[in-house]
JSON list of N, CA, C and O in Angstrom, two decimals:
[
{"chain": "A", "resi": 1, "resn": "MET", "atom": "N", "xyz": [0.84, -1.18, 0.00]},
{"chain": "A", "resi": 1, "resn": "MET", "atom": "CA", "xyz": [0.00, 0.00, 0.00]},
{"chain": "A", "resi": 1, "resn": "MET", "atom": "C", "xyz": [0.88, 1.24, 0.00]},
{"chain": "A", "resi": 1, "resn": "MET", "atom": "O", "xyz": [1.78, 1.36, 0.84]},
{"chain": "A", "resi": 2, "resn": "PRO", "atom": "N", "xyz": [0.67, 2.19, -0.92]},
{"chain": "A", "resi": 2, "resn": "PRO", "atom": "CA", "xyz": [1.54, 3.37, -0.98]},
{"chain": "A", "resi": 2, "resn": "PRO", "atom": "C", "xyz": [1.29, 4.29, 0.21]},
{"chain": "A", "resi": 2, "resn": "PRO", "atom": "O", "xyz": [0.18, 4.39, 0.73]},
{"chain": "A", "resi": 3, "resn": "ARG", "atom": "N", "xyz": [2.34, 4.95, 0.62]},
{"chain": "A", "resi": 3, "resn": "ARG", "atom": "CA", "xyz": [2.25, 5.90, 1.72]},
{"chain": "A", "resi": 3, "resn": "ARG", "atom": "C", "xyz": [1.69, 7.22, 1.22]},
{"chain": "A", "resi": 3, "resn": "ARG", "atom": "O", "xyz": [1.97, 7.62, 0.10]},
{"chain": "A", "resi": 4, "resn": "SER", "atom": "N", "xyz": [0.93, 7.89, 2.06]},
{"chain": "A", "resi": 4, "resn": "SER", "atom": "CA", "xyz": [0.40, 9.21, 1.72]},
{"chain": "A", "resi": 4, "resn": "SER", "atom": "C", "xyz": [1.50, 10.25, 1.86]},
{"chain": "A", "resi": 4, "resn": "SER", "atom": "O", "xyz": [2.32, 10.17, 2.77]},
{"chain": "A", "resi": 5, "resn": "THR", "atom": "N", "xyz": [1.50, 11.19, 0.97]},
{"chain": "A", "resi": 5, "resn": "THR", "atom": "CA", "xyz": [2.44, 12.30, 1.08]},
{"chain": "A", "resi": 5, "resn": "THR", "atom": "C", "xyz": [1.82, 13.37, 1.94]},
{"chain": "A", "resi": 5, "resn": "THR", "atom": "O", "xyz": [0.60, 13.41, 2.10]},
{"chain": "A", "resi": 6, "resn": "PRO", "atom": "N", "xyz": [2.61, 14.27, 2.52]},
{"chain": "A", "resi": 6, "resn": "PRO", "atom": "CA", "xyz": [2.03, 15.34, 3.32]},
{"chain": "A", "resi": 6, "resn": "PRO", "atom": "C", "xyz": [0.96, 16.14, 2.59]},
{"chain": "A", "resi": 6, "resn": "PRO", "atom": "O", "xyz": [-0.02, 16.55, 3.18]},
{"chain": "A", "resi": 7, "resn": "ALA", "atom": "N", "xyz": [1.12, 16.34, 1.30]},
{"chain": "A", "resi": 7, "resn": "ALA", "atom": "CA", "xyz": [0.13, 17.08, 0.53]},
{"chain": "A", "resi": 7, "resn": "ALA", "atom": "C", "xyz": [-1.21, 16.36, 0.53]},
{"chain": "A", "resi": 7, "resn": "ALA", "atom": "O", "xyz": [-2.27, 16.99, 0.51]},
{"chain": "A", "resi": 8, "resn": "ASP", "atom": "N", "xyz": [-1.20, 15.05, 0.58]},
{"chain": "A", "resi": 8, "resn": "ASP", "atom": "CA", "xyz": [-2.43, 14.27, 0.63]},
{"chain": "A", "resi": 8, "resn": "ASP", "atom": "C", "xyz": [-3.15, 14.43, 1.96]},
{"chain": "A", "resi": 8, "resn": "ASP", "atom": "O", "xyz": [-4.34, 14.14, 2.05]},
{"chain": "A", "resi": 9, "resn": "GLN", "atom": "N", "xyz": [-2.44, 14.82, 2.96]},
{"chain": "A", "resi": 9, "resn": "GLN", "atom": "CA", "xyz": [-3.01, 14.92, 4.30]},
{"chain": "A", "resi": 9, "resn": "GLN", "atom": "C", "xyz": [-3.61, 16.29, 4.60]},
{"chain": "A", "resi": 9, "resn": "GLN", "atom": "O", "xyz": [-4.29, 16.46, 5.58]},
{"chain": "A", "resi": 10, "resn": "ARG", "atom": "N", "xyz": [-3.33, 17.27, 3.75]},
{"chain": "A", "resi": 10, "resn": "ARG", "atom": "CA", "xyz": [-3.82, 18.63, 4.00]},
{"chain": "A", "resi": 10, "resn": "ARG", "atom": "C", "xyz": [-5.30, 18.74, 3.66]},
{"chain": "A", "resi": 10, "resn": "ARG", "atom": "O", "xyz": [-5.74, 18.27, 2.63]},
{"chain": "A", "resi": 11, "resn": "PRO", "atom": "N", "xyz": [-6.04, 19.40, 4.54]},
{"chain": "A", "resi": 11, "resn": "PRO", "atom": "CA", "xyz": [-7.47, 19.60, 4.25]},
{"chain": "A", "resi": 11, "resn": "PRO", "atom": "C", "xyz": [-7.66, 20.67, 3.19]},
{"chain": "A", "resi": 11, "resn": "PRO", "atom": "O", "xyz": [-6.79, 21.51, 2.96]},
{"chain": "A", "resi": 12, "resn": "ASP", "atom": "N", "xyz": [-8.80, 20.66, 2.56]},
{"chain": "A", "resi": 12, "resn": "ASP", "atom": "CA", "xyz": [-9.16, 21.66, 1.56]},
{"chain": "A", "resi": 12, "resn": "ASP", "atom": "C", "xyz": [-9.24, 23.03, 2.23]},
{"chain": "A", "resi": 12, "resn": "ASP", "atom": "O", "xyz": [-9.96, 23.19, 3.22]},
{"chain": "A", "resi": 13, "resn": "PRO", "atom": "N", "xyz": [-8.51, 24.04, 1.73]},
{"chain": "A", "resi": 13, "resn": "PRO", "atom": "CA", "xyz": [-8.55, 25.38, 2.35]},
{"chain": "A", "resi": 13, "resn": "PRO", "atom": "C", "xyz": [-9.96, 25.97, 2.44]},
{"chain": "A", "resi": 13, "resn": "PRO", "atom": "O", "xyz": [-10.28, 26.67, 3.40]},
{"chain": "A", "resi": 14, "resn": "LYS", "atom": "N", "xyz": [-10.80, 25.68, 1.47]},
{"chain": "A", "resi": 14, "resn": "LYS", "atom": "CA", "xyz": [-12.17, 26.20, 1.51]},
{"chain": "A", "resi": 14, "resn": "LYS", "atom": "C", "xyz": [-12.96, 25.57, 2.65]},
{"chain": "A", "resi": 14, "resn": "LYS", "atom": "O", "xyz": [-13.78, 26.22, 3.28]},
{"chain": "A", "resi": 15, "resn": "LEU", "atom": "N", "xyz": [-12.68, 24.31, 2.93]},
{"chain": "A", "resi": 15, "resn": "LEU", "atom": "CA", "xyz": [-13.33, 23.63, 4.05]},
{"chain": "A", "resi": 15, "resn": "LEU", "atom": "C", "xyz": [-12.91, 24.28, 5.36]},
{"chain": "A", "resi": 15, "resn": "LEU", "atom": "O", "xyz": [-13.75, 24.50, 6.25]},
{"chain": "A", "resi": 16, "resn": "LEU", "atom": "N", "xyz": [-11.64, 24.63, 5.48]},
{"chain": "A", "resi": 16, "resn": "LEU", "atom": "CA", "xyz": [-11.14, 25.23, 6.72]},
{"chain": "A", "resi": 16, "resn": "LEU", "atom": "C", "xyz": [-11.81, 26.56, 7.01]},
{"chain": "A", "resi": 16, "resn": "LEU", "atom": "O", "xyz": [-12.01, 26.93, 8.17]},
{"chain": "A", "resi": 17, "resn": "GLU", "atom": "N", "xyz": [-12.17, 27.30, 5.96]},
{"chain": "A", "resi": 17, "resn": "GLU", "atom": "CA", "xyz": [-12.85, 28.58, 6.15]},
{"chain": "A", "resi": 17, "resn": "GLU", "atom": "C", "xyz": [-14.24, 28.40, 6.76]},
{"chain": "A", "resi": 17, "resn": "GLU", "atom": "O", "xyz": [-14.73, 29.28, 7.44]},
{"chain": "A", "resi": 18, "resn": "LEU", "atom": "N", "xyz": [-14.85, 27.25, 6.52]},
{"chain": "A", "resi": 18, "resn": "LEU", "atom": "CA", "xyz": [-16.21, 26.99, 6.99]},
{"chain": "A", "resi": 18, "resn": "LEU", "atom": "C", "xyz": [-16.27, 26.37, 8.38]},
{"chain": "A", "resi": 18, "resn": "LEU", "atom": "O", "xyz": [-17.27, 26.52, 9.08]},
{"chain": "A", "resi": 19, "resn": "LEU", "atom": "N", "xyz": [-15.24, 25.66, 8.76]},
{"chain": "A", "resi": 19, "resn": "LEU", "atom": "CA", "xyz": [-15.27, 24.93, 10.02]},
{"chain": "A", "resi": 19, "resn": "LEU", "atom": "C", "xyz": [-15.10, 25.85, 11.23]},
{"chain": "A", "resi": 19, "resn": "LEU", "atom": "O", "xyz": [-14.32, 26.81, 11.19]},
{"chain": "A", "resi": 20, "resn": "VAL", "atom": "N", "xyz": [-15.80, 25.52, 12.30]},
{"chain": "A", "resi": 20, "resn": "VAL", "atom": "CA", "xyz": [-15.64, 26.19, 13.59]},
{"chain": "A", "resi": 20, "resn": "VAL", "atom": "C", "xyz": [-15.53, 25.12, 14.66]},
{"chain": "A", "resi": 20, "resn": "VAL", "atom": "O", "xyz": [-15.87, 23.95, 14.43]},
{"chain": "A", "resi": 21, "resn": "CYS", "atom": "N", "xyz": [-15.08, 25.50, 15.81]},
{"chain": "A", "resi": 21, "resn": "CYS", "atom": "CA", "xyz": [-14.98, 24.57, 16.94]},
{"chain": "A", "resi": 21, "resn": "CYS", "atom": "C", "xyz": [-16.37, 24.05, 17.28]},
{"chain": "A", "resi": 21, "resn": "CYS", "atom": "O", "xyz": [-17.30, 24.84, 17.44]},
{"chain": "A", "resi": 22, "resn": "PRO", "atom": "N", "xyz": [-16.53, 22.74, 17.39]},
{"chain": "A", "resi": 22, "resn": "PRO", "atom": "CA", "xyz": [-17.85, 22.19, 17.71]},
{"chain": "A", "resi": 22, "resn": "PRO", "atom": "C", "xyz": [-18.33, 22.52, 19.13]},
{"chain": "A", "resi": 22, "resn": "PRO", "atom": "O", "xyz": [-19.52, 22.45, 19.41]},
{"chain": "A", "resi": 23, "resn": "LEU", "atom": "N", "xyz": [-17.42, 22.91, 19.99]},
{"chain": "A", "resi": 23, "resn": "LEU", "atom": "CA", "xyz": [-17.80, 23.22, 21.38]},
{"chain": "A", "resi": 23, "resn": "LEU", "atom": "C", "xyz": [-18.08, 24.70, 21.59]},
{"chain": "A", "resi": 23, "resn": "LEU", "atom": "O", "xyz": [-19.05, 25.06, 22.26]},
{"chain": "A", "resi": 24, "resn": "THR", "atom": "N", "xyz": [-17.22, 25.56, 21.03]},
{"chain": "A", "resi": 24, "resn": "THR", "atom": "CA", "xyz": [-17.33, 27.00, 21.29]},
{"chain": "A", "resi": 24, "resn": "THR", "atom": "C", "xyz": [-17.86, 27.80, 20.11]},
{"chain": "A", "resi": 24, "resn": "THR", "atom": "O", "xyz": [-18.17, 28.97, 20.27]},
{"chain": "A", "resi": 25, "resn": "LYS", "atom": "N", "xyz": [-17.91, 27.17, 18.95]},
{"chain": "A", "resi": 25, "resn": "LYS", "atom": "CA", "xyz": [-18.35, 27.82, 17.70]},
{"chain": "A", "resi": 25, "resn": "LYS", "atom": "C", "xyz": [-17.45, 28.98, 17.28]},
{"chain": "A", "resi": 25, "resn": "LYS", "atom": "O", "xyz": [-17.85, 29.88, 16.57]},
{"chain": "A", "resi": 26, "resn": "THR", "atom": "N", "xyz": [-16.19, 28.95, 17.74]},
{"chain": "A", "resi": 26, "resn": "THR", "atom": "CA", "xyz": [-15.21, 29.97, 17.36]},
{"chain": "A", "resi": 26, "resn": "THR", "atom": "C", "xyz": [-14.35, 29.44, 16.23]},
{"chain": "A", "resi": 26, "resn": "THR", "atom": "O", "xyz": [-14.34, 28.24, 15.93]},
{"chain": "A", "resi": 27, "resn": "THR", "atom": "N", "xyz": [-13.61, 30.34, 15.59]},
{"chain": "A", "resi": 27, "resn": "THR", "atom": "CA", "xyz": [-12.76, 29.96, 14.47]},
{"chain": "A", "resi": 27, "resn": "THR", "atom": "C", "xyz": [-11.63, 29.05, 14.92]},
{"chain": "A", "resi": 27, "resn": "THR", "atom": "O", "xyz": [-11.23, 29.05, 16.08]},
{"chain": "A", "resi": 28, "resn": "LEU", "atom": "N", "xyz": [-11.12, 28.30, 13.96]},
{"chain": "A", "resi": 28, "resn": "LEU", "atom": "CA", "xyz": [-10.02, 27.37, 14.21]},
{"chain": "A", "resi": 28, "resn": "LEU", "atom": "C", "xyz": [-8.78, 27.84, 13.46]},
{"chain": "A", "resi": 28, "resn": "LEU", "atom": "O", "xyz": [-8.88, 28.49, 12.42]},
{"chain": "A", "resi": 29, "resn": "THR", "atom": "N", "xyz": [-7.63, 27.47, 13.97]},
{"chain": "A", "resi": 29, "resn": "THR", "atom": "CA", "xyz": [-6.36, 27.76, 13.32]},
{"chain": "A", "resi": 29, "resn": "THR", "atom": "C", "xyz": [-5.76, 26.44, 12.84]},
{"chain": "A", "resi": 29, "resn": "THR", "atom": "O", "xyz": [-5.75, 25.45, 13.59]},
{"chain": "A", "resi": 30, "resn": "TYR", "atom": "N", "xyz": [-5.26, 26.44, 11.60]},
{"chain": "A", "resi": 30, "resn": "TYR", "atom": "CA", "xyz": [-4.64, 25.23, 11.06]},
{"chain": "A", "resi": 30, "resn": "TYR", "atom": "C", "xyz": [-3.17, 25.19, 11.45]},
{"chain": "A", "resi": 30, "resn": "TYR", "atom": "O", "xyz": [-2.41, 26.11, 11.17]},
{"chain": "A", "resi": 31, "resn": "ASP", "atom": "N", "xyz": [-2.77, 24.12, 12.11]},
{"chain": "A", "resi": 31, "resn": "ASP", "atom": "CA", "xyz": [-1.37, 23.89, 12.47]},
{"chain": "A", "resi": 31, "resn": "ASP", "atom": "C", "xyz": [-0.82, 22.86, 11.48]},
{"chain": "A", "resi": 31, "resn": "ASP", "atom": "O", "xyz": [-1.07, 21.66, 11.61]},
{"chain": "A", "resi": 32, "resn": "ALA", "atom": "N", "xyz": [-0.11, 23.35, 10.47]},
{"chain": "A", "resi": 32, "resn": "ALA", "atom": "CA", "xyz": [0.41, 22.48, 9.41]},
{"chain": "A", "resi": 32, "resn": "ALA", "atom": "C", "xyz": [1.45, 21.51, 9.93]},
{"chain": "A", "resi": 32, "resn": "ALA", "atom": "O", "xyz": [1.53, 20.37, 9.46]},
{"chain": "A", "resi": 33, "resn": "GLU", "atom": "N", "xyz": [2.24, 21.93, 10.89]},
{"chain": "A", "resi": 33, "resn": "GLU", "atom": "CA", "xyz": [3.30, 21.06, 11.42]},
{"chain": "A", "resi": 33, "resn": "GLU", "atom": "C", "xyz": [2.72, 19.82, 12.09]},
{"chain": "A", "resi": 33, "resn": "GLU", "atom": "O", "xyz": [3.23, 18.72, 11.92]},
{"chain": "A", "resi": 34, "resn": "ARG", "atom": "N", "xyz": [1.65, 19.98, 12.83]},
{"chain": "A", "resi": 34, "resn": "ARG", "atom": "CA", "xyz": [1.02, 18.85, 13.53]},
{"chain": "A", "resi": 34, "resn": "ARG", "atom": "C", "xyz": [-0.18, 18.30, 12.78]},
{"chain": "A", "resi": 34, "resn": "ARG", "atom": "O", "xyz": [-0.77, 17.31, 13.21]},
{"chain": "A", "resi": 35, "resn": "ASN", "atom": "N", "xyz": [-0.56, 18.97, 11.69]},
{"chain": "A", "resi": 35, "resn": "ASN", "atom": "CA", "xyz": [-1.71, 18.57, 10.87]},
{"chain": "A", "resi": 35, "resn": "ASN", "atom": "C", "xyz": [-2.96, 18.43, 11.72]},
{"chain": "A", "resi": 35, "resn": "ASN", "atom": "O", "xyz": [-3.58, 17.37, 11.80]},
{"chain": "A", "resi": 36, "resn": "GLU", "atom": "N", "xyz": [-3.31, 19.55, 12.36]},
{"chain": "A", "resi": 36, "resn": "GLU", "atom": "CA", "xyz": [-4.50, 19.57, 13.20]},
{"chain": "A", "resi": 36, "resn": "GLU", "atom": "C", "xyz": [-5.11, 20.96, 13.21]},
{"chain": "A", "resi": 36, "resn": "GLU", "atom": "O", "xyz": [-4.46, 21.93, 12.83]},
{"chain": "A", "resi": 37, "resn": "LEU", "atom": "N", "xyz": [-6.36, 21.04, 13.62]},
{"chain": "A", "resi": 37, "resn": "LEU", "atom": "CA", "xyz": [-7.07, 22.30, 13.76]},
{"chain": "A", "resi": 37, "resn": "LEU", "atom": "C", "xyz": [-7.15, 22.65, 15.23]},
{"chain": "A", "resi": 37, "resn": "LEU", "atom": "O", "xyz": [-7.54, 21.82, 16.06]},
{"chain": "A", "resi": 38, "resn": "VAL", "atom": "N", "xyz": [-6.75, 23.87, 15.55]},
{"chain": "A", "resi": 38, "resn": "VAL", "atom": "CA", "xyz": [-6.63, 24.29, 16.94]},
{"chain": "A", "resi": 38, "resn": "VAL", "atom": "C", "xyz": [-7.74, 25.27, 17.30]},
{"chain": "A", "resi": 38, "resn": "VAL", "atom": "O", "xyz": [-7.97, 26.26, 16.60]},
{"chain": "A", "resi": 39, "resn": "SER", "atom": "N", "xyz": [-8.40, 24.97, 18.40]},
{"chain": "A", "resi": 39, "resn": "SER", "atom": "CA", "xyz": [-9.39, 25.88, 18.99]},
{"chain": "A", "resi": 39, "resn": "SER", "atom": "C", "xyz": [-8.77, 26.48, 20.23]},
{"chain": "A", "resi": 39, "resn": "SER", "atom": "O", "xyz": [-8.65, 25.80, 21.26]},
{"chain": "A", "resi": 40, "resn": "ALA", "atom": "N", "xyz": [-8.36, 27.75, 20.14]},
{"chain": "A", "resi": 40, "resn": "ALA", "atom": "CA", "xyz": [-7.77, 28.42, 21.29]},
{"chain": "A", "resi": 40, "resn": "ALA", "atom": "C", "xyz": [-8.79, 28.58, 22.40]},
{"chain": "A", "resi": 40, "resn": "ALA", "atom": "O", "xyz": [-8.46, 28.45, 23.58]},
{"chain": "A", "resi": 41, "resn": "ALA", "atom": "N", "xyz": [-10.04, 28.84, 22.04]},
{"chain": "A", "resi": 41, "resn": "ALA", "atom": "CA", "xyz": [-11.09, 29.05, 23.03]},
{"chain": "A", "resi": 41, "resn": "ALA", "atom": "C", "xyz": [-11.36, 27.78, 23.86]},
{"chain": "A", "resi": 41, "resn": "ALA", "atom": "O", "xyz": [-11.54, 27.86, 25.07]},
{"chain": "A", "resi": 42, "resn": "ALA", "atom": "N", "xyz": [-11.36, 26.64, 23.21]},
{"chain": "A", "resi": 42, "resn": "ALA", "atom": "CA", "xyz": [-11.63, 25.37, 23.90]},
{"chain": "A", "resi": 42, "resn": "ALA", "atom": "C", "xyz": [-10.34, 24.72, 24.41]},
{"chain": "A", "resi": 42, "resn": "ALA", "atom": "O", "xyz": [-10.40, 23.74, 25.14]},
{"chain": "A", "resi": 43, "resn": "ARG", "atom": "N", "xyz": [-9.20, 25.24, 23.98]},
{"chain": "A", "resi": 43, "resn": "ARG", "atom": "CA", "xyz": [-7.89, 24.67, 24.33]},
{"chain": "A", "resi": 43, "resn": "ARG", "atom": "C", "xyz": [-7.79, 23.22, 23.87]},
{"chain": "A", "resi": 43, "resn": "ARG", "atom": "O", "xyz": [-7.31, 22.34, 24.60]},
{"chain": "A", "resi": 44, "resn": "LEU", "atom": "N", "xyz": [-8.26, 22.98, 22.63]},
{"chain": "A", "resi": 44, "resn": "LEU", "atom": "CA", "xyz": [-8.23, 21.65, 22.03]},
{"chain": "A", "resi": 44, "resn": "LEU", "atom": "C", "xyz": [-7.64, 21.72, 20.63]},
{"chain": "A", "resi": 44, "resn": "LEU", "atom": "O", "xyz": [-7.75, 22.73, 19.95]},
{"chain": "A", "resi": 45, "resn": "ALA", "atom": "N", "xyz": [-7.04, 20.61, 20.22]},
{"chain": "A", "resi": 45, "resn": "ALA", "atom": "CA", "xyz": [-6.52, 20.47, 18.85]},
{"chain": "A", "resi": 45, "resn": "ALA", "atom": "C", "xyz": [-7.16, 19.23, 18.24]},
{"chain": "A", "resi": 45, "resn": "ALA", "atom": "O", "xyz": [-7.05, 18.13, 18.78]},
{"chain": "A", "resi": 46, "resn": "PHE", "atom": "N", "xyz": [-7.86, 19.45, 17.13]},
{"chain": "A", "resi": 46, "resn": "PHE", "atom": "CA", "xyz": [-8.57, 18.37, 16.45]},
{"chain": "A", "resi": 46, "resn": "PHE", "atom": "C", "xyz": [-7.69, 17.79, 15.35]},
{"chain": "A", "resi": 46, "resn": "PHE", "atom": "O", "xyz": [-7.19, 18.54, 14.51]},
{"chain": "A", "resi": 47, "resn": "PRO", "atom": "N", "xyz": [-7.51, 16.47, 15.31]},
{"chain": "A", "resi": 47, "resn": "PRO", "atom": "CA", "xyz": [-6.63, 15.86, 14.31]},
{"chain": "A", "resi": 47, "resn": "PRO", "atom": "C", "xyz": [-7.25, 15.89, 12.91]},
{"chain": "A", "resi": 47, "resn": "PRO", "atom": "O", "xyz": [-8.47, 15.97, 12.75]},
{"chain": "A", "resi": 48, "resn": "ILE", "atom": "N", "xyz": [-6.37, 15.80, 11.94]},
{"chain": "A", "resi": 48, "resn": "ILE", "atom": "CA", "xyz": [-6.79, 15.67, 10.54]},
{"chain": "A", "resi": 48, "resn": "ILE", "atom": "C", "xyz": [-6.20, 14.37, 10.05]},
{"chain": "A", "resi": 48, "resn": "ILE", "atom": "O", "xyz": [-4.98, 14.17, 10.09]},
{"chain": "A", "resi": 49, "resn": "ARG", "atom": "N", "xyz": [-7.05, 13.46, 9.61]},
{"chain": "A", "resi": 49, "resn": "ARG", "atom": "CA", "xyz": [-6.60, 12.14, 9.15]},
{"chain": "A", "resi": 49, "resn": "ARG", "atom": "C", "xyz": [-7.04, 11.93, 7.72]},
{"chain": "A", "resi": 49, "resn": "ARG", "atom": "O", "xyz": [-8.23, 12.00, 7.43]},
{"chain": "A", "resi": 50, "resn": "GLY", "atom": "N", "xyz": [-6.09, 11.68, 6.85]},
{"chain": "A", "resi": 50, "resn": "GLY", "atom": "CA", "xyz": [-6.41, 11.46, 5.45]},
{"chain": "A", "resi": 50, "resn": "GLY", "atom": "C", "xyz": [-7.05, 12.68, 4.81]},
{"chain": "A", "resi": 50, "resn": "GLY", "atom": "O", "xyz": [-7.85, 12.55, 3.90]},
{"chain": "A", "resi": 51, "resn": "GLY", "atom": "N", "xyz": [-6.71, 13.87, 5.32]},
{"chain": "A", "resi": 51, "resn": "GLY", "atom": "CA", "xyz": [-7.26, 15.10, 4.79]},
{"chain": "A", "resi": 51, "resn": "GLY", "atom": "C", "xyz": [-8.63, 15.45, 5.35]},
{"chain": "A", "resi": 51, "resn": "GLY", "atom": "O", "xyz": [-9.22, 16.45, 4.97]},
{"chain": "A", "resi": 52, "resn": "ILE", "atom": "N", "xyz": [-9.14, 14.65, 6.29]},
{"chain": "A", "resi": 52, "resn": "ILE", "atom": "CA", "xyz": [-10.47, 14.86, 6.86]},
{"chain": "A", "resi": 52, "resn": "ILE", "atom": "C", "xyz": [-10.33, 15.29, 8.32]},
{"chain": "A", "resi": 52, "resn": "ILE", "atom": "O", "xyz": [-9.79, 14.54, 9.14]},
{"chain": "A", "resi": 53, "resn": "PRO", "atom": "N", "xyz": [-10.83, 16.48, 8.67]},
{"chain": "A", "resi": 53, "resn": "PRO", "atom": "CA", "xyz": [-10.80, 16.91, 10.06]},
{"chain": "A", "resi": 53, "resn": "PRO", "atom": "C", "xyz": [-11.74, 16.05, 10.92]},
{"chain": "A", "resi": 53, "resn": "PRO", "atom": "O", "xyz": [-12.88, 15.80, 10.55]},
{"chain": "A", "resi": 54, "resn": "ILE", "atom": "N", "xyz": [-11.23, 15.59, 12.04]},
{"chain": "A", "resi": 54, "resn": "ILE", "atom": "CA", "xyz": [-12.01, 14.79, 12.98]},
{"chain": "A", "resi": 54, "resn": "ILE", "atom": "C", "xyz": [-12.48, 15.75, 14.08]},
{"chain": "A", "resi": 54, "resn": "ILE", "atom": "O", "xyz": [-11.73, 16.08, 14.99]},
{"chain": "A", "resi": 55, "resn": "MET", "atom": "N", "xyz": [-13.72, 16.20, 13.98]},
{"chain": "A", "resi": 55, "resn": "MET", "atom": "CA", "xyz": [-14.22, 17.26, 14.84]},
{"chain": "A", "resi": 55, "resn": "MET", "atom": "C", "xyz": [-14.98, 16.72, 16.05]},
{"chain": "A", "resi": 55, "resn": "MET", "atom": "O", "xyz": [-16.03, 17.23, 16.43]},
{"chain": "A", "resi": 56, "resn": "LEU", "atom": "N", "xyz": [-14.43, 15.72, 16.68]},
{"chain": "A", "resi": 56, "resn": "LEU", "atom": "CA", "xyz": [-15.02, 15.13, 17.88]},
{"chain": "A", "resi": 56, "resn": "LEU", "atom": "C", "xyz": [-14.17, 15.49, 19.09]},
{"chain": "A", "resi": 56, "resn": "LEU", "atom": "O", "xyz": [-12.95, 15.29, 19.07]},
{"chain": "A", "resi": 57, "resn": "ALA", "atom": "N", "xyz": [-14.80, 15.99, 20.13]},
{"chain": "A", "resi": 57, "resn": "ALA", "atom": "CA", "xyz": [-14.06, 16.35, 21.35]},
{"chain": "A", "resi": 57, "resn": "ALA", "atom": "C", "xyz": [-13.31, 15.14, 21.91]},
{"chain": "A", "resi": 57, "resn": "ALA", "atom": "O", "xyz": [-12.22, 15.29, 22.46]},
{"chain": "A", "resi": 58, "resn": "SER", "atom": "N", "xyz": [-13.89, 13.97, 21.77]},
{"chain": "A", "resi": 58, "resn": "SER", "atom": "CA", "xyz": [-13.26, 12.76, 22.30]},
{"chain": "A", "resi": 58, "resn": "SER", "atom": "C", "xyz": [-11.98, 12.40, 21.54]},
{"chain": "A", "resi": 58, "resn": "SER", "atom": "O", "xyz": [-11.13, 11.67, 22.07]},
{"chain": "A", "resi": 59, "resn": "GLU", "atom": "N", "xyz": [-11.81, 12.91, 20.33]},
{"chain": "A", "resi": 59, "resn": "GLU", "atom": "CA", "xyz": [-10.61, 12.65, 19.54]},
{"chain": "A", "resi": 59, "resn": "GLU", "atom": "C", "xyz": [-9.59, 13.78, 19.64]},
{"chain": "A", "resi": 59, "resn": "GLU", "atom": "O", "xyz": [-8.47, 13.66, 19.15]},
{"chain": "A", "resi": 60, "resn": "ALA", "atom": "N", "xyz": [-9.98, 14.89, 20.24]},
{"chain": "A", "resi": 60, "resn": "ALA", "atom": "CA", "xyz": [-9.12, 16.08, 20.31]},
{"chain": "A", "resi": 60, "resn": "ALA", "atom": "C", "xyz": [-8.02, 15.93, 21.37]},
{"chain": "A", "resi": 60, "resn": "ALA", "atom": "O", "xyz": [-8.20, 15.23, 22.36]},
{"chain": "A", "resi": 61, "resn": "ARG", "atom": "N", "xyz": [-6.94, 16.62, 21.10]},
{"chain": "A", "resi": 61, "resn": "ARG", "atom": "CA", "xyz": [-5.81, 16.67, 22.05]},
{"chain": "A", "resi": 61, "resn": "ARG", "atom": "C", "xyz": [-5.97, 17.94, 22.87]},
{"chain": "A", "resi": 61, "resn": "ARG", "atom": "O", "xyz": [-6.23, 19.02, 22.34]},
{"chain": "A", "resi": 62, "resn": "THR", "atom": "N", "xyz": [-5.80, 17.82, 24.19]},
{"chain": "A", "resi": 62, "resn": "THR", "atom": "CA", "xyz": [-5.88, 18.98, 25.06]},
{"chain": "A", "resi": 62, "resn": "THR", "atom": "C", "xyz": [-4.58, 19.78, 24.96]},
{"chain": "A", "resi": 62, "resn": "THR", "atom": "O", "xyz": [-3.49, 19.20, 24.99]},
{"chain": "A", "resi": 63, "resn": "LEU", "atom": "N", "xyz": [-4.71, 21.08, 24.83]},
{"chain": "A", "resi": 63, "resn": "LEU", "atom": "CA", "xyz": [-3.54, 21.95, 24.75]},
{"chain": "A", "resi": 63, "resn": "LEU", "atom": "C", "xyz": [-3.06, 22.31, 26.15]},
{"chain": "A", "resi": 63, "resn": "LEU", "atom": "O", "xyz": [-3.87, 22.49, 27.05]},
{"chain": "A", "resi": 64, "resn": "ASP", "atom": "N", "xyz": [-1.75, 22.38, 26.29]},
{"chain": "A", "resi": 64, "resn": "ASP", "atom": "CA", "xyz": [-1.16, 22.75, 27.60]},
{"chain": "A", "resi": 64, "resn": "ASP", "atom": "C", "xyz": [-1.32, 24.21, 27.88]},
{"chain": "A", "resi": 64, "resn": "ASP", "atom": "O", "xyz": [-1.34, 25.04, 27.04]}
]
């Protein structure tokens, strides 16, 4: 099975403009280095897998 390249993992920029934090309804910041969407208000980082943002609080990483 071929490995995905980093470009394959990036979400669609138009999609990012539409997404908001599911908990606070505030805007998200894209962290390209960690490939996740960050909600500063909720102090959570939502992972992006296969180019698809996983917008579940149970899947999010808590920010320090």
